[in-house]
mmCIF file of C-alpha atoms and ligand atoms in Angstrom:
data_model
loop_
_atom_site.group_PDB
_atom_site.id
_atom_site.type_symbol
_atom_site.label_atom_id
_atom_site.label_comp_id
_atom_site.label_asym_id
_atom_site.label_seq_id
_atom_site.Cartn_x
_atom_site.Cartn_y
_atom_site.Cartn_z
ATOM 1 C CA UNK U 1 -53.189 -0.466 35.950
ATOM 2 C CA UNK U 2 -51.784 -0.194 32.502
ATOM 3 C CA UNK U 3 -48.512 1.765 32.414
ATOM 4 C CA UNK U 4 -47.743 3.888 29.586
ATOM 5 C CA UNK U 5 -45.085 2.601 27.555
ATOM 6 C CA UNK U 6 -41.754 4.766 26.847
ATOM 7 C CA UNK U 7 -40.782 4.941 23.034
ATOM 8 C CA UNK U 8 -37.155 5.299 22.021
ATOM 9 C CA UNK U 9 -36.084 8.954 21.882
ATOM 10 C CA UNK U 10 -36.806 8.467 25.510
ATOM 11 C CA UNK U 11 -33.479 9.428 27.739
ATOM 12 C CA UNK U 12 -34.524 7.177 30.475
ATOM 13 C CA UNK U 13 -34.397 4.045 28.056
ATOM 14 C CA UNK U 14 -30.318 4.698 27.157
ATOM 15 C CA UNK U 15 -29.242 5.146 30.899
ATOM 16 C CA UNK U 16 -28.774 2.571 33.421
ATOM 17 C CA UNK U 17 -31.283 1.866 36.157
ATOM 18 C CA UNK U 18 -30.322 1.842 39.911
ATOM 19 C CA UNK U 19 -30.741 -1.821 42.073
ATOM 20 C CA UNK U 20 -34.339 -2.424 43.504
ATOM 21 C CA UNK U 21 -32.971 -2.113 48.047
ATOM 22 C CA UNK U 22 -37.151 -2.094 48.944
ATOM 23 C CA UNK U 23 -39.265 -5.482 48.264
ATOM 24 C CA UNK U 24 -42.482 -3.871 49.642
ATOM 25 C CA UNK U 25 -46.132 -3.492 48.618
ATOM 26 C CA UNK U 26 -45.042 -0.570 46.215
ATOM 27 C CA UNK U 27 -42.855 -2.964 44.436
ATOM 28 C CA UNK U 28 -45.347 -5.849 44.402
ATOM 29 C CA UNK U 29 -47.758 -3.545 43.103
ATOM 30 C CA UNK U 30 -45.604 -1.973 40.237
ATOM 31 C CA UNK U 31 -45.026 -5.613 38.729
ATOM 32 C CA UNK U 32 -48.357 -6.045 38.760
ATOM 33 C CA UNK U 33 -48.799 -3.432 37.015
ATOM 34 C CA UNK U 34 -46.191 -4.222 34.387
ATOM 35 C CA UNK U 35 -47.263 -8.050 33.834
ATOM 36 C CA UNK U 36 -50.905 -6.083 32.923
ATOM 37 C CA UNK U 37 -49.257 -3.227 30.511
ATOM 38 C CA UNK U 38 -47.012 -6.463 29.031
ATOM 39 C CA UNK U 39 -49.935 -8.795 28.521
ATOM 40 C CA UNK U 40 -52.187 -6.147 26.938
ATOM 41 C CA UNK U 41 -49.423 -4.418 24.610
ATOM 42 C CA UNK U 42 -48.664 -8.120 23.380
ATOM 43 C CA UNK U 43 -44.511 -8.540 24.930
ATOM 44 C CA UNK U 44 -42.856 -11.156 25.906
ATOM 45 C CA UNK U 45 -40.633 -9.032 28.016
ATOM 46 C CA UNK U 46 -41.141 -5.085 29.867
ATOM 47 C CA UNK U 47 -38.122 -3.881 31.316
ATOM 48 C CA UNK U 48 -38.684 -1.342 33.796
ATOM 49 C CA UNK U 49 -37.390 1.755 32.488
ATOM 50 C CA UNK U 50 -39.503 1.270 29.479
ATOM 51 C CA UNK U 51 -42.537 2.477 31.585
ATOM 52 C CA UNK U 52 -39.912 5.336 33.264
ATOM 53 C CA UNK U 53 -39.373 3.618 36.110
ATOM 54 C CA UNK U 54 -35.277 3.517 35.914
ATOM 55 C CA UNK U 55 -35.116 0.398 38.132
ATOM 56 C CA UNK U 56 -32.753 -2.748 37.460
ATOM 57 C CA UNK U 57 -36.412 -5.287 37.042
ATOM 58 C CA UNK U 58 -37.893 -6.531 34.080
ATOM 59 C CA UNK U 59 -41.236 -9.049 34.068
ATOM 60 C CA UNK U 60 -41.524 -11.795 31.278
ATOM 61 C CA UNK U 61 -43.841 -14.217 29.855
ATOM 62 C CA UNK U 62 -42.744 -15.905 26.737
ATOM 63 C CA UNK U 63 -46.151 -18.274 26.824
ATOM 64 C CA UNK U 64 -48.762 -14.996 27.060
ATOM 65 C CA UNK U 65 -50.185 -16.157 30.312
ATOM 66 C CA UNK U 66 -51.169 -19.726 29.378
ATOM 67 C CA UNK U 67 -48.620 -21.162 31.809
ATOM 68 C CA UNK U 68 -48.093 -19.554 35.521
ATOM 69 C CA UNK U 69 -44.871 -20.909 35.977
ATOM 70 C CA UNK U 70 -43.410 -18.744 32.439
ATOM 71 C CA UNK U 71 -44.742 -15.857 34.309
ATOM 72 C CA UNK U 72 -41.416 -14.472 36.391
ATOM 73 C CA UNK U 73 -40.255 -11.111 37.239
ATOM 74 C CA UNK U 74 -36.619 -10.659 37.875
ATOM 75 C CA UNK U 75 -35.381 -8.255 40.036
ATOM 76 C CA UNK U 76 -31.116 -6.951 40.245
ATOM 77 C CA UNK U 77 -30.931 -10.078 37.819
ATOM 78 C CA UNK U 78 -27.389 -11.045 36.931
ATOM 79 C CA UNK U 79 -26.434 -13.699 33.845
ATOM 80 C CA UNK U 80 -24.553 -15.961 35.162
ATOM 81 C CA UNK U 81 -23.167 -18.255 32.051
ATOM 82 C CA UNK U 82 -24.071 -18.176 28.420
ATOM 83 C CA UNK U 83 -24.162 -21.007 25.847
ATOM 84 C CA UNK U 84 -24.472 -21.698 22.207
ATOM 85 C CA UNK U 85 -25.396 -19.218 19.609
ATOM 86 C CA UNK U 86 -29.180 -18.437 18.437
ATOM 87 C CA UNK U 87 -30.111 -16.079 15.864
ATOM 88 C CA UNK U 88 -33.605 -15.122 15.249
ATOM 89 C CA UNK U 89 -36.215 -11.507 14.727
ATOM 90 C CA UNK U 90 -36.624 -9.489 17.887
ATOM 91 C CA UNK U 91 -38.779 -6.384 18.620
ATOM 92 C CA UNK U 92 -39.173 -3.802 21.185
ATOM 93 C CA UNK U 93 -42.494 -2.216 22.872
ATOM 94 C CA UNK U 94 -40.511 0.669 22.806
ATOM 95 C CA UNK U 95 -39.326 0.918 18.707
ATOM 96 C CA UNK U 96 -42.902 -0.136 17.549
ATOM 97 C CA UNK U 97 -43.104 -1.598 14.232
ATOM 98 C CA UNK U 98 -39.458 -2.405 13.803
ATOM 99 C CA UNK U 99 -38.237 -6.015 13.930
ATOM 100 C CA UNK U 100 -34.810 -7.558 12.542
ATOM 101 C CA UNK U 101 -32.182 -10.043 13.188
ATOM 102 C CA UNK U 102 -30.172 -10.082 16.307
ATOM 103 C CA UNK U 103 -27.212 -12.787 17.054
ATOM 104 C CA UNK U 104 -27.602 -13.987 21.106
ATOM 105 C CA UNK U 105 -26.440 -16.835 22.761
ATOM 106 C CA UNK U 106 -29.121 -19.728 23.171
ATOM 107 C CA UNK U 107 -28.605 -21.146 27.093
ATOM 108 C CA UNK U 108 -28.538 -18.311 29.547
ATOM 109 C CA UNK U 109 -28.463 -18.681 33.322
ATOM 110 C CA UNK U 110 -29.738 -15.401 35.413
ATOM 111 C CA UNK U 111 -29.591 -14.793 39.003
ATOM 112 C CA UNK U 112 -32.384 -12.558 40.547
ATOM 113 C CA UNK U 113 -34.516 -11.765 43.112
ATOM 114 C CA UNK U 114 -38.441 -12.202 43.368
ATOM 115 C CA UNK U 115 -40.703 -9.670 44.667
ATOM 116 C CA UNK U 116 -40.126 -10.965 48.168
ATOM 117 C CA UNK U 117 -36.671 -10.566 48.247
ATOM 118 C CA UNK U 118 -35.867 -13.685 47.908
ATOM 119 C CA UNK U 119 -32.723 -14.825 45.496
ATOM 120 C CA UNK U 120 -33.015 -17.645 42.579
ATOM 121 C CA UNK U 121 -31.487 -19.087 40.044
ATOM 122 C CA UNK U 122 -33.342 -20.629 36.401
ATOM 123 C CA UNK U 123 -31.716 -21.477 33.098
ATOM 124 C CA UNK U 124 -33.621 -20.529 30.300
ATOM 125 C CA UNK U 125 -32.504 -20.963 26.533
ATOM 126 C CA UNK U 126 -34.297 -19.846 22.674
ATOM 127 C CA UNK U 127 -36.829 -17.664 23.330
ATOM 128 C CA UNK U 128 -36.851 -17.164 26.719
ATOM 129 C CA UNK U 129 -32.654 -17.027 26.583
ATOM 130 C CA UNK U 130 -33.306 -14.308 24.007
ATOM 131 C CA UNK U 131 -35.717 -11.770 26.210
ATOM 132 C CA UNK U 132 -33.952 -12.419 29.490
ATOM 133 C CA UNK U 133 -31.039 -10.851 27.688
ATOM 134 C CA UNK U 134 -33.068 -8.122 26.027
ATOM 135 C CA UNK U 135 -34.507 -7.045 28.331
ATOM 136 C CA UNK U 136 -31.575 -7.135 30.967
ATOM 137 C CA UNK U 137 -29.882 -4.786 28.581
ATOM 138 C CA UNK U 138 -32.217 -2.495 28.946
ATOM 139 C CA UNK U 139 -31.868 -2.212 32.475
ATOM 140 C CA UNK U 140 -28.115 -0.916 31.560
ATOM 141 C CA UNK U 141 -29.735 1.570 29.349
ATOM 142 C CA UNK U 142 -28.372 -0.895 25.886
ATOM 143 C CA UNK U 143 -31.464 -1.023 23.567
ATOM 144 C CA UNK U 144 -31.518 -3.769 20.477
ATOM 145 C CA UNK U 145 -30.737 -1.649 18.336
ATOM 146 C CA UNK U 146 -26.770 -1.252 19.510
ATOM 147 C CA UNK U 147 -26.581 -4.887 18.162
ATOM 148 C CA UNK U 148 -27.304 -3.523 14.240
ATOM 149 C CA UNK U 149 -24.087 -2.631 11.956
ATOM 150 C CA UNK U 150 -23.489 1.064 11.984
ATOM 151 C CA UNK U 151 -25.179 1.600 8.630
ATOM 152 C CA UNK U 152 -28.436 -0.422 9.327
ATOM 153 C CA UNK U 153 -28.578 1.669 12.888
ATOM 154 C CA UNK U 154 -28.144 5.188 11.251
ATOM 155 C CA UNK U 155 -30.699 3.627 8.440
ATOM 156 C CA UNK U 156 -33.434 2.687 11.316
ATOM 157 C CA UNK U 157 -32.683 6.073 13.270
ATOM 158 C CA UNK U 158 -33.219 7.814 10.075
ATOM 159 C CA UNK U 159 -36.852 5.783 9.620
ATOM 160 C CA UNK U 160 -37.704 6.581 13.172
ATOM 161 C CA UNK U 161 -36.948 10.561 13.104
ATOM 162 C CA UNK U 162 -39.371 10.764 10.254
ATOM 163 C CA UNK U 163 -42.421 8.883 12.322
ATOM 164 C CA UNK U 164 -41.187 11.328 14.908
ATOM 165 C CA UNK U 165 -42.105 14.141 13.324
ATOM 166 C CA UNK U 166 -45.144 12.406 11.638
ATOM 167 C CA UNK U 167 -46.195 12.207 14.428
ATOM 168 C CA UNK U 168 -46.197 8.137 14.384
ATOM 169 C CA UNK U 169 -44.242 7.399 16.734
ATOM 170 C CA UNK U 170 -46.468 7.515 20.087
HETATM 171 CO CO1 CO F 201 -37.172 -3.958 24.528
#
């Protein structure tokens, strides 16, 4: 089932989610469900509260399905260590349309749990480094664009109000 996708504006995408304590068919079900709404609205990430779930899990698949073992969700995931520097454009299902520059480190090492409960450890670095730590911020209610200078943030707020009220921004 495709899950509707929460824009920014949103309050449930700026707070942080509570840990996943059940690994049960509802759960196993819900990432299902959120690999589906990420593969057909084109991510390479889907954090949980961005379909208003307010959960600490995200799913990812940097390689858009052509490689099973890219395909992980990560459940109460934890970063571990961080290495080396990486910047490069990011977007957001949830600020359609708006991409820029964001400064991460390159080497990332996350802790989580799979659907089953079961804990596990992978080090990941460009890409994948990059929406492990997106979208991990989002579980603490941080969205990308906290990492923009004051002026460029009030600039893309302004740009986003107007589609608001455009109606655009849906
Ligand atoms: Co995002």
């Amino acid at each position: 089932m495709i899950l509707p996708v929460v824009k920014y504006g949103d309050p449930v995408l700026t707070k942080e989610g509570s840990e996943v304590d059940e690994f049960d068919g509802k759960l196993a079900e819900f990432v299902e469900n959120m690999f589906e709404t990420m593969y057909t609205e084109r991510g390479c990430g889907l954090a949980a509260p961005q379909v208003a779930l307010s959960k600490k899990l995200f799913v990812m698949d940097c390689r858009g399905g052509k490689d099973p073992a890219h395909r992980i969700a990560l459940i109460n995931p934890r970063i571990v260590e961080t290495k080396d520097i990486q910047v490069g454009e990011e977007g957001c299902l949830s600020f359609p349309g708006i991409y820029f520059e964001v400064e991460r480190p390159r080497i990332v090492t996350v802790s989580a749990y799979d659907i089953h409960g079961k804990e596990f450890t992978i080090e990941v670095e460009d890409l994948e480094a990059r929406c492990v730590l997106h979208e991990t911020d989002h579980l603490f209610g941080r969205v990308f664009i906290e990492y923009l200078s004051p002026l460029k943030k009030d600039l893309i707020k302004r740009k986003i109000k107007k589609r608001i009220k455009l109606g655009d921004w849906e």
